[in-house]
N, CA, C and O atoms as a Tinker XYZ file with bonds, in Angstrom:
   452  protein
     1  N     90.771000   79.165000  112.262000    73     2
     2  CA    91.933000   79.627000  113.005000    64     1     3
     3  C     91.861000   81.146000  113.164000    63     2     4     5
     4  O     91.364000   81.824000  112.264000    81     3
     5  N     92.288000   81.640000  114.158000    73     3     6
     6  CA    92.575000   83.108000  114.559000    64     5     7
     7  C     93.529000   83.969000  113.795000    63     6     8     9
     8  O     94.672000   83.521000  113.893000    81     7
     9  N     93.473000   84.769000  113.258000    73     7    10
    10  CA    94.490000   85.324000  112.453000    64     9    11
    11  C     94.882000   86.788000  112.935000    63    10    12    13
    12  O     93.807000   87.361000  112.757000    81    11
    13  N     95.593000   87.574000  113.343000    73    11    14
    14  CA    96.079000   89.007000  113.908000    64    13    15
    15  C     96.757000   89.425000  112.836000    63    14    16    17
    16  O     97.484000   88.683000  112.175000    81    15
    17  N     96.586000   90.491000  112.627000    73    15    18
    18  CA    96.952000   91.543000  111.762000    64    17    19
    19  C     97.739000   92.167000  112.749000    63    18    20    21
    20  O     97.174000   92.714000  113.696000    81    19
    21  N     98.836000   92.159000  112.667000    73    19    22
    22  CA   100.178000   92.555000  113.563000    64    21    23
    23  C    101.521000   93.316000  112.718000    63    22    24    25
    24  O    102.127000   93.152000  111.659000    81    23
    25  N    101.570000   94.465000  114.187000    73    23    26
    26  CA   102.643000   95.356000  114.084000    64    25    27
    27  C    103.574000   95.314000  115.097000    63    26    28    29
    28  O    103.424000   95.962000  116.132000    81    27
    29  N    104.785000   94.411000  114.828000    73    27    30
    30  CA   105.835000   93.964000  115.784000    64    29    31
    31  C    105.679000   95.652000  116.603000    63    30    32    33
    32  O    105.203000   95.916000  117.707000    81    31
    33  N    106.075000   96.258000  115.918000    73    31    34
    34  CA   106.329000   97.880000  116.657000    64    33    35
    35  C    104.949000   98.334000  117.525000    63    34    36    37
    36  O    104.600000   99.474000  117.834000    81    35
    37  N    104.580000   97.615000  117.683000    73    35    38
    38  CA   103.355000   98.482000  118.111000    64    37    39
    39  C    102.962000   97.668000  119.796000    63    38    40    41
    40  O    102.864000   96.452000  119.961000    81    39
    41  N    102.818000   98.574000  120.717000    73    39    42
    42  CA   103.087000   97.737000  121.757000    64    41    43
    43  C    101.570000   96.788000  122.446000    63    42    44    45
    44  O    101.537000   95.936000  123.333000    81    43
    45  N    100.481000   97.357000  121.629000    73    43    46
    46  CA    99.166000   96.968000  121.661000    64    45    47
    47  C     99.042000   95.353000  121.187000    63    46    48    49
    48  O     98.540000   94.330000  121.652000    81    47
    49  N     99.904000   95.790000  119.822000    73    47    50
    50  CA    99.644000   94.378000  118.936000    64    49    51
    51  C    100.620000   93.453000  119.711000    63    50    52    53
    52  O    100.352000   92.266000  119.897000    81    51
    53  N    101.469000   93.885000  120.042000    73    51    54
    54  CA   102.561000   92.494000  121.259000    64    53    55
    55  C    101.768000   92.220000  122.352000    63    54    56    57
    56  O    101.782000   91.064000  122.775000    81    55
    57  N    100.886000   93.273000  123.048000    73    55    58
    58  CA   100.286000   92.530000  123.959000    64    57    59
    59  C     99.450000   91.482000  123.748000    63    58    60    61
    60  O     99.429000   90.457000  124.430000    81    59
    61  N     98.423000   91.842000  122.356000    73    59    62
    62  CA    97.317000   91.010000  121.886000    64    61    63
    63  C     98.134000   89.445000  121.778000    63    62    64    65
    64  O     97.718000   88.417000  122.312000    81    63
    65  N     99.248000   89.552000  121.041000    73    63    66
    66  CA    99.853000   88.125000  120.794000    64    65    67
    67  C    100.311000   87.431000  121.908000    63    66    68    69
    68  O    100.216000   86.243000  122.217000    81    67
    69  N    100.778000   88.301000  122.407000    73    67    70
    70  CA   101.319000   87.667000  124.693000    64    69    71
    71  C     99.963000   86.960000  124.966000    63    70    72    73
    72  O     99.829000   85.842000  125.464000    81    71
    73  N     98.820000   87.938000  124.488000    73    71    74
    74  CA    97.509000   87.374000  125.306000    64    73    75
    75  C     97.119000   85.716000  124.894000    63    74    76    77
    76  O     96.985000   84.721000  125.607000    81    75
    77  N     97.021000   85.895000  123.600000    73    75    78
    78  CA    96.308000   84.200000  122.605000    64    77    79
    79  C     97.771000   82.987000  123.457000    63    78    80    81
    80  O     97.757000   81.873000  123.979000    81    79
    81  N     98.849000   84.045000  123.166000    73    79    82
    82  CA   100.043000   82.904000  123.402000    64    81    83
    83  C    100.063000   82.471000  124.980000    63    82    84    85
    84  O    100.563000   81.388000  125.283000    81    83
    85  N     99.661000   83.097000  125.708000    73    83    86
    86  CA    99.529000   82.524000  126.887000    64    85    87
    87  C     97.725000   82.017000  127.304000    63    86    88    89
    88  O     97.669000   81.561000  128.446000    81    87
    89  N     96.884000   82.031000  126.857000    73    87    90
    90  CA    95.734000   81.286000  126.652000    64    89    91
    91  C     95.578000   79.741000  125.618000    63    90    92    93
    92  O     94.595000   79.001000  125.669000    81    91
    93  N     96.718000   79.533000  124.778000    73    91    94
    94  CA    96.788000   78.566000  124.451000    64    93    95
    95  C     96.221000   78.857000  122.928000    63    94    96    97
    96  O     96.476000   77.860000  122.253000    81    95
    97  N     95.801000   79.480000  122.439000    73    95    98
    98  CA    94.871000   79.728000  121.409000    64    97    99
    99  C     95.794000   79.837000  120.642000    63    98   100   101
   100  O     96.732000   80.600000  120.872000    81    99
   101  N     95.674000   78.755000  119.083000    73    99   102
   102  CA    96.419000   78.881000  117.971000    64   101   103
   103  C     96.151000   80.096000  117.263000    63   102   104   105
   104  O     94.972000   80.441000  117.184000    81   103
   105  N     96.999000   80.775000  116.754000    73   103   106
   106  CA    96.522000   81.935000  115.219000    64   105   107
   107  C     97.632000   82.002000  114.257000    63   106   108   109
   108  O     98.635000   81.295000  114.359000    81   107
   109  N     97.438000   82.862000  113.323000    73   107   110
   110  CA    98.640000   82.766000  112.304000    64   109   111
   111  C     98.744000   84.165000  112.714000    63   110   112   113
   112  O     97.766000   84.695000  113.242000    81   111
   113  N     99.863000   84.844000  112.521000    73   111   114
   114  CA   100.215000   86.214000  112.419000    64   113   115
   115  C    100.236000   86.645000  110.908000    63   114   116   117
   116  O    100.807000   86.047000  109.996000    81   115
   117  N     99.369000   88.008000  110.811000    73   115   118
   118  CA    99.645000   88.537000  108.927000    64   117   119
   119  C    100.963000   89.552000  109.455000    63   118   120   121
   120  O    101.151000   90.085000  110.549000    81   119
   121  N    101.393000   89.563000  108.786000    73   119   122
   122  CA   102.520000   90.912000  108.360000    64   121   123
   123  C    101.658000   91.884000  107.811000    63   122   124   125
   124  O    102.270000   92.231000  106.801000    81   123
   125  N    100.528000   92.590000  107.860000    73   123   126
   126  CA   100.159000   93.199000  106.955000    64   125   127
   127  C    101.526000   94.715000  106.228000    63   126   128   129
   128  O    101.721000   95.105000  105.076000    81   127
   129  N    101.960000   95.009000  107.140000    73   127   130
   130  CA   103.423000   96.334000  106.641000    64   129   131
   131  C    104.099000   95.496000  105.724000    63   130   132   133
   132  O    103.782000   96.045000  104.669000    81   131
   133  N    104.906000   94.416000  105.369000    73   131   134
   134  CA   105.116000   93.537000  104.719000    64   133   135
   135  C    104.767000   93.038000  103.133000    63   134   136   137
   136  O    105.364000   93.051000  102.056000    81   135
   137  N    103.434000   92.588000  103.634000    73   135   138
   138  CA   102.480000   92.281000  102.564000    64   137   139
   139  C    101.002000   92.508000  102.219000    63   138   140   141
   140  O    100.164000   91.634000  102.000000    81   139
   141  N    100.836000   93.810000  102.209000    73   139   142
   142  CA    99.657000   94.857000  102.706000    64   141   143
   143  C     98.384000   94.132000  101.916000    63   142   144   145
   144  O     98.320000   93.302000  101.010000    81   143
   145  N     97.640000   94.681000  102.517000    73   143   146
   146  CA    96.065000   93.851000  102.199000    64   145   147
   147  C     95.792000   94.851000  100.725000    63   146   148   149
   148  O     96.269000   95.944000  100.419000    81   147
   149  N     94.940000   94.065000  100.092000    73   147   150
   150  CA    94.569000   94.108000   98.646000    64   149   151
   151  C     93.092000   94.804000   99.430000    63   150   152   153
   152  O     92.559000   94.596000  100.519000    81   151
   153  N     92.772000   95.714000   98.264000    73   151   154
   154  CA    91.300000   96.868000   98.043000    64   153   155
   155  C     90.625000   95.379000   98.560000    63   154   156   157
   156  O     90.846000   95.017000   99.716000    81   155
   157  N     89.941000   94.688000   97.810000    73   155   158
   158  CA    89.171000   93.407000   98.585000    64   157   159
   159  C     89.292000   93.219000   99.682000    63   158   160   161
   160  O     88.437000   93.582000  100.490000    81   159
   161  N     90.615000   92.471000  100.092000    73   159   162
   162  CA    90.644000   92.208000  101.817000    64   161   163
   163  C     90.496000   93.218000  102.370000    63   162   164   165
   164  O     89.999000   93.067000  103.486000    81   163
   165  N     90.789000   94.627000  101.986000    73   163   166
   166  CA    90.349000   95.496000  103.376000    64   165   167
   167  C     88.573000   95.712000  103.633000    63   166   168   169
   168  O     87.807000   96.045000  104.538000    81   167
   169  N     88.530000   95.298000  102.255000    73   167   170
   170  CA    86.701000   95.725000  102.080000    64   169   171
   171  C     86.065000   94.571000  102.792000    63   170   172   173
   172  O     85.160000   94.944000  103.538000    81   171
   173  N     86.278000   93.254000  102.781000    73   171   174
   174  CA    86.314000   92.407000  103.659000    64   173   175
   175  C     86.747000   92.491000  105.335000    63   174   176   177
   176  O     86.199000   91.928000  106.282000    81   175
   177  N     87.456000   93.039000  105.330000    73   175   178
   178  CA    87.984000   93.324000  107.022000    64   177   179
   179  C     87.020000   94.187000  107.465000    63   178   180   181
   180  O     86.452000   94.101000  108.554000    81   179
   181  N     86.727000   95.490000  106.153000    73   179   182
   182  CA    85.614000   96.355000  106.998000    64   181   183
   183  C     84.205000   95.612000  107.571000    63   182   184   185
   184  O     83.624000   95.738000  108.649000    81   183
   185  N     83.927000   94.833000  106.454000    73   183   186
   186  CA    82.445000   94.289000  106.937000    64   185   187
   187  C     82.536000   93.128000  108.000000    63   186   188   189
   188  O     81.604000   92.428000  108.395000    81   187
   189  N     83.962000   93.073000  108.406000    73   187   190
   190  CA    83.613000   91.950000  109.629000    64   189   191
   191  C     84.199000   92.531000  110.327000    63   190   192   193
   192  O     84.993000   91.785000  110.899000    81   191
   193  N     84.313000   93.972000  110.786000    73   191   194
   194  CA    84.175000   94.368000  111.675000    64   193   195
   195  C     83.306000   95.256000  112.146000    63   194   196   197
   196  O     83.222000   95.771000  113.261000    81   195
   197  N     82.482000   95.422000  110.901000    73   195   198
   198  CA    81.111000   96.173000  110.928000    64   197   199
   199  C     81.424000   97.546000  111.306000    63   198   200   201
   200  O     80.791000   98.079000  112.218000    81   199
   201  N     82.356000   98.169000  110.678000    73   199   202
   202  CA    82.447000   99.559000  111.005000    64   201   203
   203  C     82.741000  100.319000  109.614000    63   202   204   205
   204  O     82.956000   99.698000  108.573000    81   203
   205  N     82.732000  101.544000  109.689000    73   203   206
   206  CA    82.809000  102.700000  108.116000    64   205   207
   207  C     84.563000  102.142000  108.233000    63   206   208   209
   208  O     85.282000  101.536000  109.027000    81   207
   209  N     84.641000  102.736000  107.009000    73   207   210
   210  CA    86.380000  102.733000  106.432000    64   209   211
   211  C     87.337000  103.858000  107.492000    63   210   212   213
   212  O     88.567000  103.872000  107.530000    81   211
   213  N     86.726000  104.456000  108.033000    73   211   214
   214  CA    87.516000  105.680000  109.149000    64   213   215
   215  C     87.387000  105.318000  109.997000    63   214   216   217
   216  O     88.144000  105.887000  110.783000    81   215
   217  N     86.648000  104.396000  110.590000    73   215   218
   218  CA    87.247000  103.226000  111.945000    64   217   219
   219  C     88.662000  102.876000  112.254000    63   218   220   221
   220  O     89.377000  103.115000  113.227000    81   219
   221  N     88.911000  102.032000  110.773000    73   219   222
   222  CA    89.904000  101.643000  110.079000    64   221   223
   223  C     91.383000  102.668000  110.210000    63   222   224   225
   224  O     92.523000  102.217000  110.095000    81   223
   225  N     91.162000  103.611000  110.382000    73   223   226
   226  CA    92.222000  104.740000  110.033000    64   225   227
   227  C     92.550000  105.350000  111.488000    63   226   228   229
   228  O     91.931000  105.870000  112.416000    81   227
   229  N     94.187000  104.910000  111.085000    73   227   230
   230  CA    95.165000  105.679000  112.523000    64   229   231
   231  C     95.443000  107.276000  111.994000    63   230   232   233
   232  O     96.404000  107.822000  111.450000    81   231
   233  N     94.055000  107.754000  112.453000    73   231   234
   234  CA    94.076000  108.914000  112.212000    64   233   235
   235  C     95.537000  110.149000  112.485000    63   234   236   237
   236  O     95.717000  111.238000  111.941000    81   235
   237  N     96.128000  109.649000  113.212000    73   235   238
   238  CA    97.641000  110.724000  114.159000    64   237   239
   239  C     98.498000  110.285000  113.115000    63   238   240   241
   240  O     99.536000  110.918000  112.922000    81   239
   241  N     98.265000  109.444000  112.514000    73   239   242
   242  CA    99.824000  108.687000  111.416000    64   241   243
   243  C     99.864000  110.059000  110.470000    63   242   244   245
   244  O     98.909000  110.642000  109.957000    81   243
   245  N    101.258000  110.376000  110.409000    73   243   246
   246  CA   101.985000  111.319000  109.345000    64   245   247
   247  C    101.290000  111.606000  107.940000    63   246   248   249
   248  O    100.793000  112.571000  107.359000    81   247
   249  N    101.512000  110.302000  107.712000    73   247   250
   250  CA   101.179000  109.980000  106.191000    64   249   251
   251  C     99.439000  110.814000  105.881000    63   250   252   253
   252  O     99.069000  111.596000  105.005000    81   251
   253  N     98.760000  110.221000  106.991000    73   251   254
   254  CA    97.483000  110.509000  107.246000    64   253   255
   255  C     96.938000  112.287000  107.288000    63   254   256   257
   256  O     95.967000  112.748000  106.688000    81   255
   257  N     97.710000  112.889000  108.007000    73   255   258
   258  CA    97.549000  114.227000  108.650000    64   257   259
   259  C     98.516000  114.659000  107.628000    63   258   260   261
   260  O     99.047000  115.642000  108.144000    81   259
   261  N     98.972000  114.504000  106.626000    73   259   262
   262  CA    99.736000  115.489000  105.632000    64   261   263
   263  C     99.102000  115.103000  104.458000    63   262   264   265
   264  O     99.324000  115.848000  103.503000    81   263
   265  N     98.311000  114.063000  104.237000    73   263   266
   266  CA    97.923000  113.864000  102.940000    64   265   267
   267  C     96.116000  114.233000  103.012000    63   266   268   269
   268  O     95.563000  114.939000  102.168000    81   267
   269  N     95.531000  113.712000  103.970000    73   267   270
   270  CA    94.518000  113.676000  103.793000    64   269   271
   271  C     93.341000  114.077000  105.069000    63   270   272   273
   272  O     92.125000  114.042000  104.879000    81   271
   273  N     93.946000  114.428000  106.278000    73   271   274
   274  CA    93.696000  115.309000  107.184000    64   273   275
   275  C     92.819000  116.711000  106.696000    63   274   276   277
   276  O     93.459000  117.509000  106.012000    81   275
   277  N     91.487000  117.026000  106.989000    73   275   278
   278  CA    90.666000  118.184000  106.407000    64   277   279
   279  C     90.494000  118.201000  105.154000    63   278   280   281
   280  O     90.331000  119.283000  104.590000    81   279
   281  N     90.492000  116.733000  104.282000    73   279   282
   282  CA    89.869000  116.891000  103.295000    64   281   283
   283  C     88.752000  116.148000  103.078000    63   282   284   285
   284  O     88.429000  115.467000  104.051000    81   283
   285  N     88.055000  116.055000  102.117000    73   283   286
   286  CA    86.353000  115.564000  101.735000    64   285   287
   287  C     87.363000  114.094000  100.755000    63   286   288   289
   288  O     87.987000  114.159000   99.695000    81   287
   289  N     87.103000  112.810000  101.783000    73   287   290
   290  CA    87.060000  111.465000  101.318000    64   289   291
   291  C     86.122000  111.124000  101.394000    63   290   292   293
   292  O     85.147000  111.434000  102.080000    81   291
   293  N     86.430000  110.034000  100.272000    73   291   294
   294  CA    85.019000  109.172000  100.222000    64   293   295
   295  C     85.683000  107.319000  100.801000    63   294   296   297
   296  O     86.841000  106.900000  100.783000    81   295
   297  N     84.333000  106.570000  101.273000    73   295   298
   298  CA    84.659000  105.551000  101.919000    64   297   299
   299  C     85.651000  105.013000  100.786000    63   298   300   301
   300  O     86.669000  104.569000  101.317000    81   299
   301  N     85.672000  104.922000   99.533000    73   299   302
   302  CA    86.880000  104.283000   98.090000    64   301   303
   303  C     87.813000  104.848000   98.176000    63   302   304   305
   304  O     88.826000  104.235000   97.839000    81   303
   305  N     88.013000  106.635000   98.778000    73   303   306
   306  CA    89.160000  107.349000   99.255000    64   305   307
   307  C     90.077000  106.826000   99.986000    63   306   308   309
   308  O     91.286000  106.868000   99.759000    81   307
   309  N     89.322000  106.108000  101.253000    73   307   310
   310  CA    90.380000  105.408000  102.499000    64   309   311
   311  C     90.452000  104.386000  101.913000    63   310   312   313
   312  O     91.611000  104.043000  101.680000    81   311
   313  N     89.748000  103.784000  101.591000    73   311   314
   314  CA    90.052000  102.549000  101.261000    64   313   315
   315  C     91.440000  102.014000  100.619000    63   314   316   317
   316  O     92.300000  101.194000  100.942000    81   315
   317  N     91.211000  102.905000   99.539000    73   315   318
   318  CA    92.619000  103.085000   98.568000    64   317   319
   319  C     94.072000  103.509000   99.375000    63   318   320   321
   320  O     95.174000  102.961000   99.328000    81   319
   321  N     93.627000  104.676000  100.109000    73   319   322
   322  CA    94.965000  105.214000  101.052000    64   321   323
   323  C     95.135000  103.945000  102.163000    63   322   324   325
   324  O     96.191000  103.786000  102.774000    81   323
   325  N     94.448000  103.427000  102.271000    73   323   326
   326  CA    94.811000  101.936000  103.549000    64   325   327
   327  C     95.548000  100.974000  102.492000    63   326   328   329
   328  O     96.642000  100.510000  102.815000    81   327
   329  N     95.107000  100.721000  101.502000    73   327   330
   330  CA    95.811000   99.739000  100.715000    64   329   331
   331  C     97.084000   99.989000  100.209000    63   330   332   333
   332  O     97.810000   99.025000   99.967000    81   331
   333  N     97.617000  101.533000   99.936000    73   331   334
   334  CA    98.567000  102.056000   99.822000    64   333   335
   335  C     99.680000  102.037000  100.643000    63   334   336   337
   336  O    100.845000  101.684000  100.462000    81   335
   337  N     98.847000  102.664000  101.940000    73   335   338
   338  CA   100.029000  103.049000  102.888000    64   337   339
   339  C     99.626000  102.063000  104.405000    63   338   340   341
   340  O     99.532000  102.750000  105.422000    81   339
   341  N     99.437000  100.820000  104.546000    73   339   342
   342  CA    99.063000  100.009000  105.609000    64   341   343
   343  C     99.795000  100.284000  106.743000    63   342   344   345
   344  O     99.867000   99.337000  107.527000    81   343
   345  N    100.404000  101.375000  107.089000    73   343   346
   346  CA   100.963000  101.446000  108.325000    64   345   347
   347  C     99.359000  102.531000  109.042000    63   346   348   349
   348  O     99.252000  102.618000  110.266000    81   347
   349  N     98.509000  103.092000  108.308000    73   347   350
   350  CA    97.497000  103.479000  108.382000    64   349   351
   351  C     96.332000  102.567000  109.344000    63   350   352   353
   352  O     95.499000  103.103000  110.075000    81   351
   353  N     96.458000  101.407000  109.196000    73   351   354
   354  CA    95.330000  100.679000  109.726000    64   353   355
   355  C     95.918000  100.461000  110.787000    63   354   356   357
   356  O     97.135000  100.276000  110.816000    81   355
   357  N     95.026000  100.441000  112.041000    73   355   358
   358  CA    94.476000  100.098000  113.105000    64   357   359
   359  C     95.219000   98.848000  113.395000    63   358   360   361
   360  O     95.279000   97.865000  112.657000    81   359
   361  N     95.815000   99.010000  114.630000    73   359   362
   362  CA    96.127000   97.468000  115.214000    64   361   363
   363  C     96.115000   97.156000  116.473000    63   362   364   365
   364  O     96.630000   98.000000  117.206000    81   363
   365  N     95.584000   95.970000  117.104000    73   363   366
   366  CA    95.973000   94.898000  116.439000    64   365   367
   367  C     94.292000   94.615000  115.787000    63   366   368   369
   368  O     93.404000   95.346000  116.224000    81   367
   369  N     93.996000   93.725000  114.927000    73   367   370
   370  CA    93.024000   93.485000  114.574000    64   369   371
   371  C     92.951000   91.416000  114.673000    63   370   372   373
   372  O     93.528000   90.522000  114.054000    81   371
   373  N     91.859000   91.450000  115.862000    73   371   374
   374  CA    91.519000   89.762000  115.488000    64   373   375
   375  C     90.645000   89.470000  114.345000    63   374   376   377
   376  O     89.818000   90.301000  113.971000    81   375
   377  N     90.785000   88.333000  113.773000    73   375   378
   378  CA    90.049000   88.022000  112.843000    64   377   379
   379  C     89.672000   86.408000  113.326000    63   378   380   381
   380  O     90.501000   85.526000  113.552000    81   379
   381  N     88.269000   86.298000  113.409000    73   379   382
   382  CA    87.692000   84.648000  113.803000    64   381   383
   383  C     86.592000   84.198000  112.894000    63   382   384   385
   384  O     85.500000   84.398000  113.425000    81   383
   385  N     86.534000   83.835000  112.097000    73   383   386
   386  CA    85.609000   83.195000  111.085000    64   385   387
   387  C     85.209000   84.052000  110.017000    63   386   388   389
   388  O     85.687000   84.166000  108.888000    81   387
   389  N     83.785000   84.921000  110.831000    73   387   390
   390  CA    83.061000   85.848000  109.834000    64   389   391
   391  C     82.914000   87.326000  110.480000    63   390   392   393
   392  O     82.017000   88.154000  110.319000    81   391
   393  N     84.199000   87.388000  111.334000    73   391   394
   394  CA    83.799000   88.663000  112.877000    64   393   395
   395  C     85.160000   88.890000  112.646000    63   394   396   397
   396  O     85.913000   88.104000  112.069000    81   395
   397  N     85.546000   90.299000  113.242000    73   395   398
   398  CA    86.990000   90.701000  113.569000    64   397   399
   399  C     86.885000   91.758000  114.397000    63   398   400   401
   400  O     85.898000   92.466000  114.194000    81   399
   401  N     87.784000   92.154000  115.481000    73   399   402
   402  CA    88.083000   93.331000  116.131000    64   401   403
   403  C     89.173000   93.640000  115.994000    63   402   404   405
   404  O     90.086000   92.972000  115.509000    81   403
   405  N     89.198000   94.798000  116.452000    73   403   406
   406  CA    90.351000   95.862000  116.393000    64   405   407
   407  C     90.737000   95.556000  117.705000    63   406   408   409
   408  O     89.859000   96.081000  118.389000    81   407
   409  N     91.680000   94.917000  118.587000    73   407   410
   410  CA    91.869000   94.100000  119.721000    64   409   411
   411  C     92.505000   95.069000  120.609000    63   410   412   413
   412  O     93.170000   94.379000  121.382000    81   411
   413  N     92.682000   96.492000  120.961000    73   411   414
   414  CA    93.561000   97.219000  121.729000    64   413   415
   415  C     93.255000   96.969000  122.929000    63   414   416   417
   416  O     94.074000   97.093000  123.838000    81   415
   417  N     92.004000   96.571000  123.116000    73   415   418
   418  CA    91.510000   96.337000  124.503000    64   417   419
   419  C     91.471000   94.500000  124.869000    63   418   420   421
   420  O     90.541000   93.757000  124.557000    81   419
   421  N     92.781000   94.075000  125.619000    73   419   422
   422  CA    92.358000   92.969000  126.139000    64   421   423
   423  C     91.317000   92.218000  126.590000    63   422   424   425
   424  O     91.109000   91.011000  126.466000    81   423
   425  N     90.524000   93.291000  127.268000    73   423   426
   426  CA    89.040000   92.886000  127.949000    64   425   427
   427  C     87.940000   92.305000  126.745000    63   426   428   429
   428  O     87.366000   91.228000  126.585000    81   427
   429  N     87.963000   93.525000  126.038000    73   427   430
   430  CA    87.399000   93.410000  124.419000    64   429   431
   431  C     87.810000   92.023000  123.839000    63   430   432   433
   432  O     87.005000   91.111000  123.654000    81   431
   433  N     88.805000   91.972000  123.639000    73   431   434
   434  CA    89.130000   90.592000  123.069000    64   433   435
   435  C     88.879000   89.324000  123.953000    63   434   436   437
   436  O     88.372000   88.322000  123.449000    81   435
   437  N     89.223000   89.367000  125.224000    73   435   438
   438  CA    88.549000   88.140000  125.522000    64   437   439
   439  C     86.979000   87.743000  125.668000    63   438   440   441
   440  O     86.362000   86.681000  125.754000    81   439
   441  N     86.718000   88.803000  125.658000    73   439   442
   442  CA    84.783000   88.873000  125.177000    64   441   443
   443  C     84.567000   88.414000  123.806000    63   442   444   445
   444  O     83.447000   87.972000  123.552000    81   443
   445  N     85.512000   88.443000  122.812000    73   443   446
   446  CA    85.339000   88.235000  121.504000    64   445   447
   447  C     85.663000   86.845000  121.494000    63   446   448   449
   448  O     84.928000   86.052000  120.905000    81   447
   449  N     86.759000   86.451000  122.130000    73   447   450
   450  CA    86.696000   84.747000  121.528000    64   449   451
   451  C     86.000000   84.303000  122.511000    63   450   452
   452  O     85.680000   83.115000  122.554000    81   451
């Protein structure tokens, strides 16, 4: 099953869900703001989406640019600050088996499923 890592607020991640919901395609929605991903699952999300841990990171977020903006992290650095503060990660993110994207681009995503 399809799973989205979704931010009601976010007008990217409503489109991604408009998109599956009008293609017919079942998924579950995560809450990740809610019930934020564990050091594992994000370390997992990174490798199926095959990108570094600063992929991962909404670099413009507050939290981001006052805490850790011009300093020397390490990939366990973000990692930790994503698991902390999950309004940090990237959305929307598909997830399909052993693959995931970061779905902002409709086009992108329908290339993916």
């Amino acid at each position: 099953m399809i799973q989205v890592l979704h931010n009601p607020r976010c007008g990217k991640s409503r489109n991604c869900l408009a998109f599956l919901t009008s293609s017919s395609k079942k998924y579950e929605i995560i809450d990740y703001l809610q019930q934020p991903l564990s050091i594992k699952e994000i370390k997992s999300l990174i490798q199926k989406l095959q990108v570094s841990p600063i992929a991962l990171v909404l670099q413009k977020e507050s939290i981001w640019v006052e805490n850790y903006k011009g300093k020397t992290v390490t990939d366990e650095d973000i990692i930790d600050a994503l698991s902390k503060n999950p309004i940090l990660i990237e959305r929307p993110i598909v997830i399909y088996e052993d693959r995931a994207l970061i779905a902002r681009d409709l086009d992108k995503l329908k290339q993916f499923l």
